[in-house]
Short mmCIF file of N, CA and C in Angstrom, two decimals:
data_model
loop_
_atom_site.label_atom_id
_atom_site.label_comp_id
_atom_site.label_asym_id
_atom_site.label_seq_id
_atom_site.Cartn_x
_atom_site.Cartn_y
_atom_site.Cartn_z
N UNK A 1 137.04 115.05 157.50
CA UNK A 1 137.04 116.44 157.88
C UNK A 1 136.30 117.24 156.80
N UNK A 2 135.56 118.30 157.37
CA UNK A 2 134.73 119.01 156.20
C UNK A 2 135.38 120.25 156.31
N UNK A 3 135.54 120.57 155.46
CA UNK A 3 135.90 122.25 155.25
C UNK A 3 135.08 123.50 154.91
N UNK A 4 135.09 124.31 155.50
CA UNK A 4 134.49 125.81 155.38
C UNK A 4 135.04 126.85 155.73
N UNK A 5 134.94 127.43 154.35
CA UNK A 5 135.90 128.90 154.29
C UNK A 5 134.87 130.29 154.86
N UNK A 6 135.23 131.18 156.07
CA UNK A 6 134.31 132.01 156.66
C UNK A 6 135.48 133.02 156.15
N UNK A 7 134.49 134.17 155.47
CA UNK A 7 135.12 135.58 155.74
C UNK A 7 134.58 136.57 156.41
N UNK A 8 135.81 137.22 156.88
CA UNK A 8 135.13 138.35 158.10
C UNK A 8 134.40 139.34 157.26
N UNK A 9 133.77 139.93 157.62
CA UNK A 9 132.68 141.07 157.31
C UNK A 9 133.71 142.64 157.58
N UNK A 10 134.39 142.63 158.79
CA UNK A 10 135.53 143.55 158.88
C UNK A 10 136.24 143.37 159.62
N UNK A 11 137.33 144.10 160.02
CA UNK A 11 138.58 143.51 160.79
C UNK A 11 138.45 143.56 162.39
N UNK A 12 137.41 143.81 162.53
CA UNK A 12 137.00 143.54 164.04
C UNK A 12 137.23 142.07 164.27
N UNK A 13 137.09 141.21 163.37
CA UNK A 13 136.90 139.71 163.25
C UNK A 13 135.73 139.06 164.25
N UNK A 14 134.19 140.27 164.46
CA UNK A 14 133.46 139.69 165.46
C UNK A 14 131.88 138.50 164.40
N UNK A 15 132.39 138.82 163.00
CA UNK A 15 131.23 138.24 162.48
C UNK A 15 131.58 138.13 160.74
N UNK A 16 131.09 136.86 160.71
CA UNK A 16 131.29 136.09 159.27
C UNK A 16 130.64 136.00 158.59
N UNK A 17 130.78 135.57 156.85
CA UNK A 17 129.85 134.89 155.87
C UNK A 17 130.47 133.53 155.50
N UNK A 18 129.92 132.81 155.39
CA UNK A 18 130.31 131.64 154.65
C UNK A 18 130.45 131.96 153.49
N UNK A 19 131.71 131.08 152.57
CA UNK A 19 131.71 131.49 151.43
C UNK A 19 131.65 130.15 150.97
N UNK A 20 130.82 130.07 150.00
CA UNK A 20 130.82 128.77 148.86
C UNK A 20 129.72 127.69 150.09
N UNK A 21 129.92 126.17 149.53
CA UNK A 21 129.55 125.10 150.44
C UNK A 21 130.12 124.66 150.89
N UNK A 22 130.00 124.05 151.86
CA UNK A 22 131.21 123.02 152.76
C UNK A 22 131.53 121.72 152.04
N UNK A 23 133.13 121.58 152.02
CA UNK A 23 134.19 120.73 151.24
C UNK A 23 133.78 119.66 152.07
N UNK A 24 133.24 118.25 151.90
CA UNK A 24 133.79 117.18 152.59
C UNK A 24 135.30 116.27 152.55
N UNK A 25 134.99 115.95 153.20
CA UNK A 25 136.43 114.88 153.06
C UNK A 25 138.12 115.40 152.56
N UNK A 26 138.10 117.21 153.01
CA UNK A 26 139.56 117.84 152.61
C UNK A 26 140.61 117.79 154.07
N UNK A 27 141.59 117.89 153.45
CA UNK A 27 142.47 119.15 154.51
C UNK A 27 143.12 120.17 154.79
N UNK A 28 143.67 120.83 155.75
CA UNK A 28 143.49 122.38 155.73
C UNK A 28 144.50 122.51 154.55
N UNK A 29 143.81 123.52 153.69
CA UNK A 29 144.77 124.38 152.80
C UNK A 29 146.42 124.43 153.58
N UNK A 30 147.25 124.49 152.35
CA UNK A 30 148.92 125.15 153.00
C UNK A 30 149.03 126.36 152.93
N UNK A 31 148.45 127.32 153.74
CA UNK A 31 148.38 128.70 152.64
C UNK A 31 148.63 129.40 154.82
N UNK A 32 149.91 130.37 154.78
CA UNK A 32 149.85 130.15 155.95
C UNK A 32 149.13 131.30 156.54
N UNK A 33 149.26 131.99 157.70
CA UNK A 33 148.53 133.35 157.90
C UNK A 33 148.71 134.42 157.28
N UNK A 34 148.16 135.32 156.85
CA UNK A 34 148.40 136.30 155.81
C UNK A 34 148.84 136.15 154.34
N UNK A 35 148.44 134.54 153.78
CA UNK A 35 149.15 134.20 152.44
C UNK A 35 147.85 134.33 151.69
N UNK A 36 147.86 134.43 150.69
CA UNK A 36 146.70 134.46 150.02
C UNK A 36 146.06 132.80 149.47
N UNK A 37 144.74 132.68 148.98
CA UNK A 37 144.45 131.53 148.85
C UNK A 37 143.02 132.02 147.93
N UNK A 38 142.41 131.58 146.80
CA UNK A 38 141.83 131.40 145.68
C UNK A 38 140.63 130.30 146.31
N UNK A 39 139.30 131.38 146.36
CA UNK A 39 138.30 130.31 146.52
C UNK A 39 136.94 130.74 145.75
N UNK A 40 136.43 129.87 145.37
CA UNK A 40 135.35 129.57 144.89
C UNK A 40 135.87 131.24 143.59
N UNK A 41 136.53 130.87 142.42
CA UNK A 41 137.39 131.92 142.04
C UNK A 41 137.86 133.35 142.29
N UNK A 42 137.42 133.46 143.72
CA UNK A 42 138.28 134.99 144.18
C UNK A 42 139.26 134.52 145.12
N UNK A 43 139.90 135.54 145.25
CA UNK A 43 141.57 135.90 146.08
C UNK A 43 141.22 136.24 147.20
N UNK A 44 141.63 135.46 148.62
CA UNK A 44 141.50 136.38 150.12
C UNK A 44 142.46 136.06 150.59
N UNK A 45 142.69 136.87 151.97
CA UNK A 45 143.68 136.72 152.59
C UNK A 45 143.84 135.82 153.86
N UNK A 46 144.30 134.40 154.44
CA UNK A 46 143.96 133.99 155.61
C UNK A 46 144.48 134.92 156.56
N UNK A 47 143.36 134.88 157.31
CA UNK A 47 143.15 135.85 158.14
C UNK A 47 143.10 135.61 159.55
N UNK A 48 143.21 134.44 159.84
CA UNK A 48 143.46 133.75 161.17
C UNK A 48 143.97 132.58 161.34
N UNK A 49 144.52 132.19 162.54
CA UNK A 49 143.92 130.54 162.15
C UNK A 49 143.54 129.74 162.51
N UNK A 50 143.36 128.37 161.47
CA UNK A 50 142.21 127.78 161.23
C UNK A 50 141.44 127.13 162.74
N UNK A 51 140.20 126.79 162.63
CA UNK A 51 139.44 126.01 163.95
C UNK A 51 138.72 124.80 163.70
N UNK A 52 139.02 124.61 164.61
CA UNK A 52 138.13 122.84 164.22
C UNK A 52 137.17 122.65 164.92
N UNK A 53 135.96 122.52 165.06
CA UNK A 53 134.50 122.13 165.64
C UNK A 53 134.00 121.18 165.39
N UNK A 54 133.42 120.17 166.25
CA UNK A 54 132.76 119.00 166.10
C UNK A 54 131.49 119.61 165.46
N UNK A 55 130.29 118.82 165.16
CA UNK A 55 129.40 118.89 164.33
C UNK A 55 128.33 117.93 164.60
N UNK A 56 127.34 117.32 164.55
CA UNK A 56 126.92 116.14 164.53
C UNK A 56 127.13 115.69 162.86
N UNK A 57 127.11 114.34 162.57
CA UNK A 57 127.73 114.13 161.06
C UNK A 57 126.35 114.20 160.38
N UNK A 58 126.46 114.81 159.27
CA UNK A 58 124.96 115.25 158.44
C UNK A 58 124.85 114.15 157.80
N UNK A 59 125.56 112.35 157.72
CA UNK A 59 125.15 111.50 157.14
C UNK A 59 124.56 110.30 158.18
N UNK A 60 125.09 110.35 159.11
CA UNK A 60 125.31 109.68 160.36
C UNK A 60 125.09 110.03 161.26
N UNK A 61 123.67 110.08 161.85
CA UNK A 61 123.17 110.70 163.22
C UNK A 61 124.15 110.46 164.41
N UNK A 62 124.34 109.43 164.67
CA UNK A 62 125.05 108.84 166.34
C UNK A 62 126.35 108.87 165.96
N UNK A 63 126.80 109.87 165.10
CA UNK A 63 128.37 110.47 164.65
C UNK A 63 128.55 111.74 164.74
N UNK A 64 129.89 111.87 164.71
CA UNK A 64 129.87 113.25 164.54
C UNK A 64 131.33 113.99 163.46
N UNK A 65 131.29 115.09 163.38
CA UNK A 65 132.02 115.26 161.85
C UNK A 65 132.87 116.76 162.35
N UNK A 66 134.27 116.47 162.15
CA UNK A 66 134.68 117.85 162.19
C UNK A 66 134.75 118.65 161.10
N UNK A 67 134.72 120.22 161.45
CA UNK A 67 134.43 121.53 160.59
C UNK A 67 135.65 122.03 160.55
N UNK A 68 136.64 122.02 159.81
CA UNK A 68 137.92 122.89 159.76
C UNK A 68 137.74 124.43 159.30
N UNK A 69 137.43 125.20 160.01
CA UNK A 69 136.53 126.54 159.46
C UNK A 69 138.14 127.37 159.40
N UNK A 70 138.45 128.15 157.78
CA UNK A 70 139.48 128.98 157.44
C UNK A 70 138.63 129.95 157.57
N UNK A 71 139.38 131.03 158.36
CA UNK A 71 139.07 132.65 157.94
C UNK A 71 139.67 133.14 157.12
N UNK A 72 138.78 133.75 156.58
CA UNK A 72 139.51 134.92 154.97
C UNK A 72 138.84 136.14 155.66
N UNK A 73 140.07 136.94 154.85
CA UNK A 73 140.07 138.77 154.64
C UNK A 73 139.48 139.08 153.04
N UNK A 74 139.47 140.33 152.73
CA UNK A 74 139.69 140.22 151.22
C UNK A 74 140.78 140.97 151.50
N UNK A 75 141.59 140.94 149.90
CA UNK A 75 142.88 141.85 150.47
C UNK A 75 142.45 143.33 150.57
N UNK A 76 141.02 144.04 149.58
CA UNK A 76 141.80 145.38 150.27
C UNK A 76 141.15 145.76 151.69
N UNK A 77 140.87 145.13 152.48
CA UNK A 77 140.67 145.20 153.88
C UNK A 77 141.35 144.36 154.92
N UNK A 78 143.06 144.13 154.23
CA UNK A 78 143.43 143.14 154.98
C UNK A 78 144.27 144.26 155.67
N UNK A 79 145.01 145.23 154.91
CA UNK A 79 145.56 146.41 155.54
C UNK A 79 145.11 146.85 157.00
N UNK A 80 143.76 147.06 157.32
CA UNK A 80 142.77 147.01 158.06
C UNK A 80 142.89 146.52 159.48
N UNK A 81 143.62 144.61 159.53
CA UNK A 81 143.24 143.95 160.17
C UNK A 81 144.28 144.20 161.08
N UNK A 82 144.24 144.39 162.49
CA UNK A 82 145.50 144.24 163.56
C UNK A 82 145.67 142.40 163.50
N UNK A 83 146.70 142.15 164.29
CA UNK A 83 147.31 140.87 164.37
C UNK A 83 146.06 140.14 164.88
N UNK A 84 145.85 139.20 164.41
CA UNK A 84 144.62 137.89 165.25
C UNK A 84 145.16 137.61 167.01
N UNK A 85 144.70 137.52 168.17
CA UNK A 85 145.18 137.34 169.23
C UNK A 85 145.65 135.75 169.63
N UNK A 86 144.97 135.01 168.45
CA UNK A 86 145.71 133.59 168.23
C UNK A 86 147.12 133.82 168.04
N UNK A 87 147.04 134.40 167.35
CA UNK A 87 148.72 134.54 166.61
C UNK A 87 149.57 135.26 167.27
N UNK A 88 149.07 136.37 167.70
CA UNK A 88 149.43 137.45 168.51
C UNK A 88 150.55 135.99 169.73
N UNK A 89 149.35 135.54 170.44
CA UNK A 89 149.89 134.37 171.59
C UNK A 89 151.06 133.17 170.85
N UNK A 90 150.50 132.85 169.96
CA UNK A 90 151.61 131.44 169.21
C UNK A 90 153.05 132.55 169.19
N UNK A 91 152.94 133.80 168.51
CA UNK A 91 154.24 133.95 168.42
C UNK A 91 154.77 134.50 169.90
N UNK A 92 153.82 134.86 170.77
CA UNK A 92 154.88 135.61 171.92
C UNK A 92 154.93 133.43 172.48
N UNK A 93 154.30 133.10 172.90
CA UNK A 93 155.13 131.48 172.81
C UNK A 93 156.27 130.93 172.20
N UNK A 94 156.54 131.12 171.20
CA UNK A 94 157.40 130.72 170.65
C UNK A 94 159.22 131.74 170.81
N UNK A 95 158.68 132.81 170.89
CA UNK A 95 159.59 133.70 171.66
C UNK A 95 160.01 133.10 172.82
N UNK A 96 158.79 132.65 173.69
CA UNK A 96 159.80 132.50 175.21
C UNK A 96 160.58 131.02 174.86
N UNK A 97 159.88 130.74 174.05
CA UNK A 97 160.74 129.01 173.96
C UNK A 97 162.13 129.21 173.62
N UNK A 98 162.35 130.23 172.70
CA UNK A 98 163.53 130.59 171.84
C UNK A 98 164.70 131.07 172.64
N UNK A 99 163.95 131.60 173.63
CA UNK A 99 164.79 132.52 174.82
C UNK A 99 165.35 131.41 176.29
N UNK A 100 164.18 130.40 176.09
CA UNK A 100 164.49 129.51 177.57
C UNK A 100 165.53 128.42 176.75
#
């Protein structure tokens, strides 16, 4: 699994930068939504969560390689951000489970 940390540009969450290079061979950070996490030495906030995308493998043509892409905030634009609609859904899910 390769890793790449994207931060949003603003809390619209419609567009990213990559930050740093892509990690080979990690797995996802423990850092959960809204916890903070230390990269490439600055502080952001996860800001969604994480996605996984196939790839073709950049060593191995007739392979292919997944992208564990983390979103970051910075914090002082995390104030900013309404709930992710991922999350928004996991928790009203987990509500009805709680209730049935």
């Amino acid at each position: 699994m390769i890793l790449r940390y994207l931060l949003y540009t603003d809390p619209s969450r419609e567009q990213t930068i990559q930050i740093g290079e892509d990690i080979p061979n990690q797995d996802q950070p423990h850092t959960p939504y809204g916890g903070e996490i230390v990269v490439e030495g600055q502080t952001y906030i996860i800001a969604n969560i994480p996605y996984v995308k196939m790839i073709p493998h950049p060593v191995y043509p007739d392979s292919h390689a997944g992208i564990l892409q983390i979103f970051l905030a910075r914090p002082e634009q995390w104030p900013d951000f309404p709930m992710s609609e991922a999350v928004k859904l996991i928790h009203e899910n987990n509500l009805k489970k709680r209730q049935n």
